[in-house]
XYZ file of C-alpha atoms in Angstrom:
686
model
C 13.685 104.472 101.165
C 14.441 100.754 102.025
C 12.452 98.536 100.032
C 12.771 94.714 100.997
C 11.891 91.980 98.452
C 12.273 88.182 98.438
C 12.278 86.062 95.823
C 13.202 87.248 92.193
C 10.083 88.903 90.375
C 9.268 87.944 86.624
C 5.575 89.052 87.698
C 6.191 92.854 88.615
C 4.252 96.065 89.948
C 5.005 99.691 89.780
C 7.126 101.103 92.711
C 7.137 104.248 94.150
C 9.906 107.170 93.413
C 13.100 105.960 95.811
C 14.244 108.606 98.132
C 17.340 106.845 100.152
C 19.205 103.783 100.243
C 16.871 101.126 98.863
C 17.576 97.484 99.801
C 15.636 94.976 97.800
C 15.907 91.735 99.175
C 15.417 88.825 96.879
C 16.064 85.108 97.779
C 18.498 83.052 96.519
C 17.544 79.227 95.586
C 20.051 77.552 97.425
C 20.684 75.043 95.835
C 20.522 75.155 92.535
C 21.433 77.825 89.356
C 20.526 78.591 85.823
C 20.956 75.187 84.451
C 17.666 75.028 82.976
C 18.878 77.857 80.342
C 21.729 75.080 79.379
C 18.595 73.657 77.253
C 17.152 76.661 75.416
C 15.107 76.615 72.053
C 18.022 79.195 69.858
C 16.657 81.440 67.194
C 18.810 82.731 64.983
C 18.453 86.302 65.355
C 16.233 86.890 68.641
C 13.653 89.804 68.055
C 11.315 91.264 71.132
C 8.167 89.105 71.477
C 5.418 90.549 73.465
C 4.318 88.548 76.540
C 0.897 87.891 77.539
C 0.133 87.749 80.993
C -3.055 86.565 82.408
C -4.433 88.767 85.428
C -4.413 85.983 88.531
C -7.556 84.515 89.085
C -8.187 86.011 92.785
C -7.340 89.114 94.493
C -3.626 88.356 96.616
C -3.730 87.050 100.357
C -3.943 89.525 102.416
C 0.019 90.800 103.469
C 1.270 88.927 106.704
C 3.174 90.453 109.226
C 6.375 92.832 108.335
C 8.578 90.659 110.662
C 8.537 87.718 112.976
C 10.752 87.218 115.958
C 12.240 83.578 116.193
C 14.922 83.086 119.447
C 15.364 87.236 119.256
C 15.869 86.917 115.206
C 14.099 89.046 113.021
C 13.081 87.518 109.795
C 10.326 88.777 106.843
C 7.579 86.167 106.794
C 5.841 85.657 103.201
C 4.111 83.510 101.037
C 5.774 82.626 97.434
C 4.378 83.177 94.289
C 3.210 79.906 92.959
C 5.043 78.984 89.447
C 1.560 79.288 86.923
C 2.303 82.823 87.586
C 5.953 83.071 86.902
C 6.899 84.344 83.120
C 9.993 84.117 81.808
C 10.744 87.293 79.847
C 13.021 86.352 76.617
C 12.924 89.624 74.962
C 16.482 91.107 73.901
C 16.806 94.228 76.145
C 18.240 97.438 74.736
C 20.622 99.547 76.737
C 18.498 102.451 77.420
C 21.820 104.599 77.645
C 22.530 103.987 73.788
C 19.218 104.583 72.632
C 19.282 107.773 73.617
C 22.458 108.386 70.832
C 21.455 108.830 67.498
C 22.811 106.653 64.561
C 25.059 109.161 62.953
C 26.840 109.917 66.397
C 27.364 106.143 67.061
C 28.708 105.849 63.620
C 30.726 108.576 64.014
C 32.150 107.467 67.440
C 32.591 103.829 66.417
C 34.776 104.712 63.118
C 36.863 107.304 64.752
C 37.140 106.798 68.391
C 36.525 110.419 68.896
C 33.660 111.717 70.157
C 32.810 114.968 67.994
C 30.047 116.294 65.684
C 27.418 115.163 65.394
C 27.842 113.985 68.632
C 26.825 116.075 71.598
C 28.182 117.031 75.223
C 24.695 116.312 76.829
C 24.928 111.755 76.857
C 26.604 111.783 80.018
C 24.241 114.162 81.861
C 21.355 111.738 81.112
C 20.921 110.711 84.702
C 18.067 108.313 84.371
C 19.662 106.111 81.985
C 23.051 106.089 83.555
C 22.434 105.567 86.590
C 23.785 102.649 88.198
C 22.693 100.723 90.953
C 24.765 98.536 93.430
C 23.502 95.180 93.826
C 24.699 92.794 97.085
C 24.295 89.117 97.353
C 23.844 88.617 100.860
C 23.001 85.806 103.292
C 22.700 85.669 107.152
C 25.198 82.219 107.199
C 25.356 82.227 111.177
C 21.627 82.263 111.173
C 20.605 79.690 113.267
C 17.677 78.863 111.439
C 19.705 78.955 108.135
C 22.643 76.526 109.937
C 19.776 73.805 110.667
C 18.158 73.775 107.220
C 21.554 73.954 105.588
C 23.217 71.102 107.582
C 19.578 69.155 107.030
C 20.194 69.825 103.472
C 23.756 68.249 103.328
C 22.776 65.151 105.106
C 19.930 65.014 102.647
C 22.414 64.576 99.916
C 24.888 62.660 101.396
C 27.800 65.086 101.668
C 30.246 63.778 103.575
C 32.497 66.650 103.866
C 30.659 70.049 104.824
C 31.650 73.366 103.525
C 34.176 75.039 106.239
C 32.205 77.242 108.964
C 34.457 80.590 107.724
C 32.287 80.121 104.345
C 29.521 81.169 106.602
C 30.562 83.151 109.763
C 29.016 86.607 110.040
C 31.116 89.539 110.731
C 28.774 92.370 110.212
C 30.259 93.075 107.051
C 27.130 94.313 105.044
C 26.216 97.077 107.075
C 29.927 98.581 106.922
C 29.654 97.688 103.202
C 26.874 99.466 102.882
C 28.269 102.490 104.819
C 31.138 102.948 102.706
C 28.933 102.606 99.026
C 26.696 105.386 100.885
C 29.809 107.538 101.255
C 31.227 107.198 97.647
C 27.682 107.047 95.603
C 25.734 109.201 97.364
C 27.022 112.426 95.393
C 26.694 110.698 92.102
C 24.519 112.561 89.736
C 20.969 111.013 89.396
C 21.591 109.006 92.709
C 21.865 105.277 93.384
C 19.881 102.737 94.336
C 21.486 100.095 96.779
C 19.699 96.232 96.207
C 20.037 93.406 98.126
C 19.628 89.663 97.173
C 19.377 87.847 100.053
C 18.570 84.570 101.202
C 15.186 82.722 102.710
C 14.090 80.012 104.920
C 11.609 77.472 105.324
C 9.056 78.439 108.286
C 10.342 76.188 110.924
C 6.633 75.610 112.716
C 5.070 74.948 109.143
C 4.183 71.597 108.013
C 3.807 72.472 104.565
C 7.372 71.791 103.016
C 7.411 68.450 102.064
C 7.259 69.622 98.775
C 11.046 70.814 98.717
C 12.549 67.593 99.484
C 15.187 66.545 97.485
C 14.411 63.235 94.735
C 16.608 59.955 95.059
C 19.306 61.329 92.923
C 19.687 64.885 95.254
C 17.559 66.592 92.295
C 14.543 68.918 93.208
C 11.388 66.687 93.111
C 8.112 68.116 91.618
C 5.505 69.808 93.856
C 1.961 70.530 94.309
C 0.760 73.690 93.173
C -1.720 74.082 96.110
C 0.842 73.139 98.296
C 3.324 76.021 97.230
C 0.554 78.125 97.633
C 0.571 77.211 101.125
C 3.922 77.672 102.233
C 5.015 80.377 104.486
C 8.777 81.213 104.090
C 11.153 83.556 106.332
C 13.181 86.117 104.386
C 16.632 86.575 105.904
C 16.927 90.448 106.917
C 19.901 92.422 108.639
C 18.838 92.450 112.234
C 20.462 95.741 112.652
C 17.659 97.046 110.110
C 14.861 98.587 111.083
C 12.060 96.825 109.402
C 8.983 99.145 110.615
C 10.560 102.546 110.011
C 7.534 104.639 108.844
C 8.252 105.627 104.946
C 11.347 104.061 105.200
C 10.800 100.304 104.594
C 8.166 98.403 102.356
C 8.085 94.268 102.113
C 7.277 92.794 98.732
C 6.732 89.359 97.858
C 7.742 88.086 94.373
C 8.751 85.191 91.968
C 9.621 81.810 93.743
C 12.746 80.682 92.295
C 13.701 77.165 93.725
C 10.991 75.729 91.195
C 11.891 77.560 88.272
C 16.052 76.778 88.512
C 16.163 72.990 88.793
C 18.495 70.692 87.584
C 16.849 68.848 84.825
C 17.137 65.011 84.557
C 16.309 64.740 81.133
C 19.170 65.067 78.789
C 21.281 66.400 81.873
C 24.591 64.209 80.595
C 24.539 66.391 77.220
C 24.793 69.126 78.933
C 26.920 69.160 81.947
C 28.977 66.405 83.779
C 27.780 64.228 86.269
C 30.243 65.448 88.503
C 28.688 68.763 88.082
C 25.592 67.863 89.273
C 26.871 66.554 92.306
C 28.715 69.502 92.814
C 25.689 71.468 92.505
C 22.891 69.265 94.968
C 25.768 69.153 97.401
C 27.537 71.736 98.107
C 24.967 74.641 97.457
C 27.198 76.397 95.268
C 25.977 78.903 92.603
C 28.151 79.789 89.086
C 30.063 82.721 89.352
C 27.881 84.311 86.547
C 24.960 85.003 89.743
C 22.361 84.226 87.119
C 19.855 85.861 89.891
C 20.979 89.075 88.641
C 19.760 88.371 85.025
C 16.298 88.183 86.620
C 16.404 91.919 88.415
C 13.069 94.010 87.545
C 14.847 96.240 84.649
C 11.692 98.839 85.655
C 13.170 99.354 89.055
C 16.947 98.508 88.627
C 19.104 100.635 86.465
C 20.675 98.877 83.282
C 24.556 99.776 84.897
C 25.097 97.749 88.110
C 27.859 97.161 90.736
C 27.943 93.887 91.682
C 29.269 93.199 95.550
C 29.540 90.533 97.875
C 29.115 91.737 101.713
C 33.119 91.428 102.343
C 33.919 94.131 99.767
C 34.351 97.678 100.716
C 35.008 100.849 98.533
C 37.620 102.473 100.118
C 38.111 105.973 98.332
C 35.856 108.645 96.029
C 34.989 107.130 92.573
C 33.520 108.880 89.921
C 30.464 106.869 88.190
C 32.757 106.231 85.028
C 34.964 104.404 87.350
C 32.529 101.480 86.920
C 30.714 102.785 83.762
C 30.347 105.371 81.215
C 28.007 105.558 78.021
C 30.673 105.903 75.650
C 32.720 102.733 76.976
C 30.630 100.622 79.061
C 31.585 98.856 82.009
C 34.837 98.873 83.608
C 36.482 95.439 84.057
C 39.472 94.989 86.698
C 41.357 91.876 85.559
C 44.037 89.797 87.051
C 47.344 87.949 85.547
C 46.056 84.690 86.327
C 44.626 82.566 83.245
C 41.989 80.249 84.125
C 41.708 76.902 82.187
C 38.481 75.167 81.587
C 37.504 71.905 83.383
C 34.667 69.571 82.334
C 35.310 67.158 84.656
C 34.362 69.003 87.847
C 37.652 68.124 89.602
C 38.711 71.456 91.307
C 38.497 72.546 94.191
C 34.700 72.778 95.282
C 35.185 74.573 99.050
C 35.344 78.002 97.000
C 34.861 79.401 93.668
C 37.257 77.551 91.620
C 35.607 74.377 90.478
C 32.641 76.838 89.374
C 35.331 79.138 87.592
C 36.563 76.568 85.691
C 33.751 74.988 84.759
C 32.511 78.051 83.677
C 35.707 78.145 81.027
C 34.824 75.132 79.352
C 31.201 76.598 78.986
C 32.772 79.686 77.269
C 34.876 77.578 75.352
C 32.159 75.468 73.704
C 30.511 78.459 72.739
C 33.399 81.028 71.967
C 36.550 78.358 71.320
C 38.910 77.454 73.375
C 41.366 79.761 75.027
C 42.468 80.843 78.857
C 41.207 83.762 80.125
C 42.138 86.119 82.924
C 40.885 85.805 86.030
C 37.655 88.776 86.822
C 39.670 90.049 90.633
C 37.364 89.149 93.694
C 36.264 92.983 94.090
C 33.116 95.414 93.189
C 32.253 93.989 89.489
C 30.563 96.419 87.313
C 27.883 94.477 85.274
C 25.473 95.436 82.457
C 21.778 94.044 83.461
C 20.580 93.831 79.876
C 23.310 91.882 79.105
C 23.135 89.736 81.742
C 19.599 89.089 81.096
C 21.160 87.818 77.619
C 23.938 85.529 78.881
C 21.473 84.105 81.482
C 20.423 81.707 78.586
C 24.110 80.293 78.550
C 25.029 80.011 82.113
C 28.316 82.055 81.085
C 30.608 84.295 83.509
C 29.583 88.002 82.584
C 32.685 89.636 82.039
C 34.304 87.609 79.896
C 30.977 87.023 77.937
C 31.051 90.688 77.163
C 34.334 90.528 75.853
C 34.014 87.540 73.492
C 30.554 89.188 72.202
C 32.384 92.264 71.178
C 35.727 90.081 69.700
C 32.964 88.437 67.665
C 30.701 91.925 66.726
C 34.065 92.742 65.007
C 34.674 89.528 63.185
C 31.242 89.584 61.646
C 31.280 93.149 60.655
C 34.587 92.478 58.613
C 34.085 89.261 57.476
C 30.062 89.042 57.133
C 29.120 92.851 56.798
C 31.702 94.297 54.824
C 33.496 91.491 52.906
C 30.567 89.162 52.458
C 28.138 91.597 52.123
C 28.872 92.931 48.766
C 28.508 91.052 45.321
C 31.078 89.060 44.529
C 33.941 89.620 41.333
C 34.618 86.244 40.151
C 32.599 84.668 36.871
C 31.557 82.017 39.014
C 29.768 84.056 41.652
C 28.875 87.422 40.085
C 26.671 89.566 42.352
C 26.015 87.046 45.197
C 25.905 88.487 48.598
C 26.954 86.407 51.711
C 29.596 84.792 49.538
C 33.679 85.122 49.683
C 34.995 84.243 46.324
C 39.105 84.082 45.573
C 38.863 87.608 44.408
C 37.429 88.829 47.985
C 40.077 86.641 49.535
C 42.774 88.403 48.156
C 41.256 91.733 48.983
C 41.085 90.359 52.323
C 44.206 89.060 52.240
C 45.615 92.591 51.336
C 43.806 94.414 53.885
C 45.514 92.230 56.462
C 48.964 93.517 54.694
C 49.790 90.232 53.031
C 51.319 90.239 49.659
C 49.907 88.168 46.980
C 51.977 84.933 46.274
C 52.982 85.116 50.214
C 51.380 82.606 52.558
C 52.624 84.301 56.174
C 52.612 88.321 57.021
C 54.516 89.262 59.994
C 52.695 92.546 61.372
C 54.751 94.518 63.899
C 52.914 96.523 66.562
C 51.632 100.264 65.917
C 50.611 101.784 69.213
C 47.315 102.999 69.216
C 45.718 106.279 70.885
C 42.512 105.021 72.288
C 43.595 104.779 75.993
C 44.980 108.263 75.969
C 41.806 109.761 74.335
C 39.539 108.847 77.073
C 39.876 111.541 79.341
C 39.129 114.043 76.139
C 36.250 112.055 75.057
C 34.637 111.495 78.006
C 34.788 115.305 78.369
C 33.362 116.030 75.518
C 30.242 113.999 76.317
C 29.762 115.860 79.717
C 31.217 112.908 82.284
C 33.271 113.382 85.329
C 37.327 113.005 85.082
C 39.147 110.628 87.131
C 42.888 111.407 86.280
C 43.665 108.753 89.137
C 41.747 105.802 87.155
C 44.349 103.974 84.789
C 42.967 102.342 82.112
C 44.784 99.429 80.304
C 42.330 99.171 77.355
C 39.041 100.236 75.902
C 37.189 97.761 73.232
C 37.376 100.602 70.812
C 40.643 99.766 70.686
C 40.136 96.126 69.516
C 40.853 92.820 71.155
C 44.038 91.120 72.396
C 43.643 87.612 74.272
C 45.197 89.574 77.319
C 43.114 92.348 77.529
C 46.073 94.610 77.437
C 47.768 96.266 74.399
C 48.307 93.702 71.392
C 51.240 91.299 71.423
C 54.493 92.706 69.964
C 53.751 90.754 66.660
C 51.350 88.710 65.042
C 51.978 86.172 62.416
C 49.011 85.289 60.174
C 49.029 82.218 57.737
C 46.600 82.834 54.578
C 46.314 79.111 54.322
C 45.087 78.730 57.411
C 43.208 81.869 58.295
C 41.894 83.219 54.708
C 41.828 79.530 52.817
C 41.712 79.680 49.239
C 38.645 78.563 48.478
C 34.958 80.067 47.604
C 32.992 79.916 50.991
C 30.032 81.133 52.609
C 31.447 84.436 54.370
C 29.320 82.971 57.625
C 31.054 79.716 57.523
C 34.186 81.805 57.335
C 32.909 83.472 60.286
C 32.154 80.729 62.593
C 35.723 79.206 61.818
C 37.755 82.488 62.940
C 35.564 82.520 65.909
C 35.161 79.224 67.281
C 36.942 76.491 65.392
C 40.255 78.566 65.172
C 40.011 81.532 67.261
C 43.900 82.303 66.859
C 42.935 83.164 63.450
C 40.342 85.239 64.498
C 42.774 86.958 67.398
C 45.454 87.539 64.657
C 42.723 89.262 62.193
C 41.835 91.383 64.630
C 45.317 92.467 65.470
C 46.248 92.774 62.060
C 43.398 95.102 61.264
C 43.778 97.269 64.464
C 47.553 97.967 62.938
C 45.730 99.981 59.665
C 45.232 102.941 62.296
C 46.026 104.684 65.141
C 42.080 105.024 66.301
C 38.550 103.680 65.884
C 37.390 100.661 64.165
C 36.163 102.138 60.677
C 38.068 99.403 58.996
C 36.207 96.292 60.713
C 32.926 98.249 59.382
C 30.492 97.660 56.093
C 30.717 101.012 53.692
C 27.596 103.112 53.892
C 25.254 101.299 51.448
C 21.327 101.355 50.988
C 19.605 97.992 52.123
C 20.872 94.710 50.558
C 19.112 92.221 49.247
C 20.723 88.716 49.329
C 21.324 86.524 46.224
C 19.055 83.442 46.228
C 22.122 81.090 45.537
C 23.289 82.078 48.872
C 22.940 79.808 52.016
C 21.945 82.985 53.660
C 18.837 82.976 51.569
C 17.116 80.041 53.446
C 16.338 82.492 56.450
C 16.785 85.782 54.542
C 14.152 88.295 54.442
C 14.478 91.107 52.349
C 11.090 93.050 53.635
C 12.844 93.117 57.238
C 12.514 96.817 58.523
C 15.407 98.936 58.910
C 17.386 98.625 62.307
C 16.076 100.340 64.988
C 17.798 100.976 68.759
C 14.067 100.745 69.809
C 14.291 97.387 68.709
C 17.328 95.467 68.874
C 18.930 92.537 67.010
C 21.731 90.726 68.036
C 24.146 87.536 66.669
C 22.634 84.441 67.650
C 23.550 83.372 71.134
C 24.513 80.084 69.464
C 25.841 80.153 65.983
C 23.686 78.290 63.615
C 25.584 76.267 60.787
C 23.436 78.571 58.684
C 23.414 82.483 58.258
C 20.804 83.913 60.059
C 18.973 87.000 58.197
C 21.403 90.000 56.686
C 20.242 92.902 58.431
C 19.260 95.681 56.045
C 21.448 97.800 57.099
C 24.949 95.776 57.685
C 26.844 99.026 58.789
C 24.235 100.602 61.171
C 23.577 96.827 62.643
C 27.546 96.549 63.334
C 27.875 99.834 64.664
C 24.782 99.037 67.377
C 26.280 95.650 68.198
C 29.994 97.096 68.593
C 28.356 99.932 71.170
C 26.180 97.023 72.834
C 29.154 94.994 73.750
C 31.918 98.049 74.769
C 34.064 97.671 77.711
C 36.835 98.818 79.306
C 39.846 97.261 81.438
C 41.273 99.399 84.217
C 43.551 99.031 87.149
C 42.481 100.253 90.380
C 44.823 99.715 93.495
C 42.928 97.261 95.896
C 43.816 95.094 99.174
C 42.658 91.738 98.990
C 42.937 90.102 102.955
C 42.780 86.293 103.142
C 42.309 86.266 107.283
C 43.915 83.241 108.800
C 45.172 84.487 112.224
C 44.441 87.060 114.815
C 47.813 88.002 114.885
C 47.860 88.333 111.030
C 44.415 90.195 110.966
C 46.287 92.853 113.306
C 48.705 93.666 110.741
C 46.672 93.363 107.486
C 44.235 95.820 109.240
C 47.172 98.418 110.032
C 48.639 98.272 106.500
C 45.275 98.950 105.275
C 45.038 101.973 107.452
C 48.220 103.302 106.253
C 46.935 102.448 102.130
C 45.594 105.880 101.161
C 45.587 105.159 97.492
C 43.560 101.719 97.664
C 39.774 101.972 96.185
C 38.961 98.254 96.853
C 39.027 96.345 99.689
C 38.071 92.430 100.323
C 38.257 91.061 103.452
C 38.157 86.955 103.002
C 37.362 84.933 105.890
C 39.958 81.790 105.768
C 40.171 81.214 109.499
C 40.346 77.929 111.051
C 36.992 76.007 112.760
C 38.999 75.173 115.609
C 41.477 77.365 118.094
C 39.101 80.144 118.784
C 40.270 82.257 116.238
C 37.384 83.018 114.797
C 36.003 84.836 117.680
C 38.952 87.000 118.287
C 39.071 88.105 114.780
C 35.442 88.882 114.922
C 35.965 91.774 117.639
C 38.787 93.052 115.935
C 36.742 93.306 112.729
C 34.049 94.794 113.929
C 35.881 97.342 116.249
C 37.731 98.299 112.812
C 35.075 98.312 110.729
C 32.970 100.946 113.270
C 36.360 102.889 113.429
C 36.582 103.517 109.535
C 32.703 103.691 108.708
C 31.133 105.283 111.963
C 28.342 107.183 110.489
C 25.431 105.186 110.572
C 22.979 104.552 107.878
C 19.246 106.242 107.785
C 17.866 102.812 108.386
C 19.670 101.557 110.483
C 18.060 100.683 114.270
C-alpha cells in the first residue's frame, strides 16, 4: 500500500495495516531546521510525561481532491494543520526491541559480551520490534513551481549567489532507488515500509500566503491563525506515481512545520553565530542531522530506520543486521576523514560542509572538543527514539549515539561504580557520591597504576568482541552475513577512531584522577567534556583488563542505594524513586548540569540499560561514489560500476556544470543505465 503524507505529524490518527511499499510524503520546511531546540529547558533526568491533547473544536474540513494538474504536472493539494493543534512530544522513547529483553539477560550480555543463558534465541525473531523501515528525503528540484518559489525566496533574502543547478537537477533517481531497495528488503522478515519525506509549495493561484513572507532580517515573520487555516499548499509527488490506484494510495494531511521550526530572534546570538543565521535563511540548507526524522510518527514508523537520499542505491542483497540488530544496534559506515569544528560558518555553503563543520562545533560544546570521522555518504542506519532524543540538541545522529555510549561507560565507572558506594576515609565515612582519597587510590589501581607513580603506559591487548559477532547473532536467532566486516562494536568500548584501540595509552593520575576529595559527578563531567582525552584513556585502560564484555565498568549488584545528606547529589536525590524499568526509561541529562541528578535506585540496572540504549557497530562495506563531472567521465564510471560485483552501496552525485549541455547528455545516460539495472517496476508505478 502506498500512503502519502505531507508535513510531519505531531497530531496523529491510526493507520490501516500496511500491505506493500508505503511512501509517506512529509513536507520539509524549505528554509529552516531545528534551531528552536537550541533553547530547551533541560530537566536533570527526563521522565515520560503524559501530554493532554484537546480535541479540535470542529470537524476537519472535507478532503480536497487527490491530485491537481498544473502544466501537466501532478500535485497533492492539502490545507496544513494550524499550529494550535500541534503538540511537541518530549517523552523519552524506549527502544521497543530492548523492552522485550529481561534485565538478567541484558546484564549477562553487557557484562560478558556473550549471548548465553539466561538469554534466549528468539530475540531477533521478534519481527515487529526489529522491523527496519526506509526513510527517503526527496524534493523534485526540477519542478517548475518549486523552481519559481525557490528563486523568489532567494531574491527575498538578498542572496547574490544561488546554488548550482546540479543541486536540484532531477534524473528520476528516486524511482530506481526505490526499486533497488525493494529488491533488497522484500525478503526481510516482518517486511519493510518505505517512507518519503517530500517538499511542498504554495498554491500559485492562492492569495492566502502572505503570512509566509520573510521579515526584514530574513527570518520568518509571524502568522495569523485564520490565515494559516485558509492556506492551501501543493505537495510534491513523483510524476510516475499513480495517486488514484484503488486500495494502494492513501492521502494524509498532518502538522505544518514551517511555523514550528523558525529561527528565533530572541537570544539567537548566544546559541549560534550570525553568519549561520544567514546561511540557514539564504541557502535553504538543513543540518545533516535531518531533524525532521525525529518527528516521524512512532506508531507507524519502525524504531530502526535506514535514511537515504534519492541518489543513494542499495546494489546487493543485505540481511537486516547489516544495518541494525537488537544486540549491536545501528551499524555505521565511517570514513577516514576527520571533521573539524567551525563556529563561524565560513566553510563552503554550496553543499554539506558548512553544516558538517558547524554541527561538529555543536557536538564539541556538549561532549568536548575532538575531530570526528566523516559519515560516509550512503544509506545510513539510524534509531528513531534516539533521533527524537537528540532533536533537542541539533546534533548529527551518528556521533551523538557514539558520544552518549562513551558517556554511559564513564558514568557507569566513575559515578555508578566508584561514586555509588560508601567512602573509606575518616573524613567521609559512608558518603555515597563522594570520591575520597581511598577511592581514588582504588580507581588508579584498577587502571593499572602503581601507588607513588603518576603515569602508566598500557600496551594494547586484543579483544575478541568483533570476532564474536557471528556467534552471538546466531545464538539470538539472527541471519548470518559473512561478507559484512565489522570494524568494531560498542561492547568493545570506545576509541577516537572508532576502530581498534590505539597501540598504547598513557594516563596521568595528576591530570585525570586528581588526588583530592570530590563529588563523583564532578569527576565524571571533567573526563567527559573538560578533559576528553582523560575519558578516552580511562576507557582504553579498562578495556585492556579483559578480552570481552564491559563488566569492569559496571557497579556491583546491590540493593537500592540511598544517598547521604552530605552529598551534592542529595539536593535532587529521591530515595523513594521506584526501581528502574525498561517500560519507563531514564537517561542521563541531555545537558550535564553542575550538580548530580537523582541517583538511580539500581545503578547497575540503569547502567546496563543505558549502555544497551546507545549500542552501535561500525562496519566496512564495499561501495561506489560517483561524482559526475562530464558525459565522457560518466560513461566510464557507469561501465566500472557494471564490473564491480562486490559493491553494496552506490551514490550518484550530480556535479555537472550548469553550461555546456553536459547535464542533458548525462541525464539520458543515467536514465538508460538505471532502467537496465533496475527494470522491474514498483506496483505503485503508472
